[in-house]
Amino acid sequence: MSDDLALQKGLIARLKADATLAVLIEGRVWDAAPPEAACPHIRLGRGTVRPLAGGGGAMEHQLSLIVVSRFAGTEEARAVAAAVRLCLGGAIVEADGIRSLALEVPQSDVLAADDGTVTWALIRLRAVTQAV
């Protein structure tokens, strides 16, 4: 399995196992959300991976998570984004032969649709992984 797919698997498992997120999103964390997915939920967004210069085989990942909420206002999306930051910031994720050496949540943005029907939180992650 590739490093990026292994990290993705580990992140999804960690998010689904988090007690706070279980209350907020009831396990709705996906690579791609199914049609007519209940809200709120988290899905994976864009991701890139590259070898870390001088990293002895370490890989640097930049990826995003997208929170989708249909709550009136930004409160729910912000609460889920905060729970994701607490769950993943500094965490060690291990899956399918890789382990995170560093996992950071450097930024999150919250955007509401003009008509107020949906709010998104875009959470950016940076991870450094290495084979174990």
XYZ file of C-alpha atoms in Angstrom:
132
model
C 0.000 0.000 0.000
C 1.290 3.502 -0.787
C 2.235 5.899 2.007
C -0.598 8.295 1.179
C -3.262 5.566 1.201
C -1.891 4.133 4.438
C -1.974 7.578 6.083
C -5.505 8.125 4.792
C -6.602 4.816 6.309
C -4.989 5.700 9.639
C -6.528 9.186 9.736
C -10.025 7.899 8.991
C -9.696 5.228 11.697
C -8.462 7.770 14.261
C -11.246 10.244 13.455
C -13.899 7.513 13.686
C -12.499 6.345 17.048
C -12.508 9.802 18.676
C -15.183 10.118 21.388
C -15.935 13.802 20.786
C -16.259 13.327 17.040
C -18.457 10.278 17.629
C -20.964 12.559 19.373
C -20.714 15.292 16.726
C -20.658 13.279 13.489
C -21.610 9.722 14.503
C -18.782 8.058 12.556
C -19.523 9.804 9.260
C -15.936 10.067 7.972
C -15.260 9.041 4.389
C -12.760 9.184 1.573
C -15.726 10.214 -0.583
C -19.130 10.862 0.939
C -21.946 8.640 -0.338
C -24.838 10.243 -2.229
C -27.310 11.936 0.111
C -24.890 11.624 3.051
C -26.260 12.785 6.389
C -24.687 15.892 7.918
C -22.491 16.804 9.537
C -19.777 14.645 8.064
C -16.088 14.713 7.169
C -14.622 13.715 3.841
C -11.110 13.758 2.518
C -10.148 16.522 0.154
C -7.055 17.231 -1.881
C -3.781 15.605 -0.948
C -0.176 15.676 -2.106
C 2.809 13.594 -1.047
C 6.516 13.988 -1.747
C 9.796 12.620 -0.419
C 11.200 14.745 2.387
C 14.642 16.039 1.411
C 17.276 14.419 3.597
C 14.545 12.516 5.368
C 15.926 8.993 5.019
C 12.826 7.734 3.240
C 10.380 9.980 5.096
C 7.438 11.361 3.122
C 5.730 14.736 3.541
C 1.955 14.834 3.100
C -0.215 17.917 2.655
C -3.902 17.102 2.735
C -7.248 18.578 3.567
C -10.353 17.389 5.334
C -13.730 18.893 4.527
C -16.494 19.188 7.103
C -19.987 19.531 5.613
C -22.755 20.918 7.817
C -26.379 21.858 7.141
C -26.836 23.540 10.536
C -28.094 27.129 10.333
C -24.899 29.120 10.928
C -21.254 28.167 11.328
C -21.361 26.828 14.891
C -21.556 23.122 14.011
C -18.813 23.253 11.357
C -16.553 25.164 13.762
C -17.194 22.645 16.553
C -16.315 19.705 14.295
C -13.184 21.505 13.019
C -12.074 22.174 16.612
C -12.607 18.510 17.517
C -10.552 17.431 14.481
C -7.706 19.753 15.532
C -7.736 18.253 19.037
C -7.921 14.693 17.693
C -5.132 14.970 15.118
C -2.791 17.757 16.242
C 0.438 16.084 17.369
C -1.072 12.591 17.108
C 0.886 9.503 16.117
C -0.943 7.639 13.357
C 0.189 4.159 12.359
C -1.344 2.032 9.627
C -0.269 -0.470 6.982
C 3.473 -0.127 7.473
C 3.779 3.628 8.024
C 3.926 5.800 11.116
C 3.559 9.546 11.429
C 6.637 11.291 12.776
C 4.813 14.623 12.805
C 1.152 15.531 12.332
C 0.111 19.172 12.355
C -3.138 21.024 11.775
C -1.807 24.433 10.717
C -5.029 25.978 9.418
C -8.778 25.693 9.106
C -11.267 27.896 7.263
C -15.042 28.040 7.603
C -17.222 29.055 4.641
C -20.986 29.370 4.456
C -23.032 29.175 1.254
C -24.693 32.440 0.289
C -28.129 30.919 0.803
C -27.157 29.512 4.220
C -28.051 25.915 3.368
C -24.586 24.489 3.868
C -21.408 25.403 5.716
C -18.001 23.893 5.056
C -14.883 23.781 7.190
C -11.662 23.162 5.282
C -9.000 21.707 7.575
C -5.433 21.553 6.319
C -3.063 18.870 7.587
C 0.674 18.349 7.264
C 2.134 14.971 8.116
C 5.570 13.406 7.887
C 5.537 9.614 7.696
C 8.126 6.880 7.576
C 7.984 3.145 7.021
C 8.022 1.033 10.183
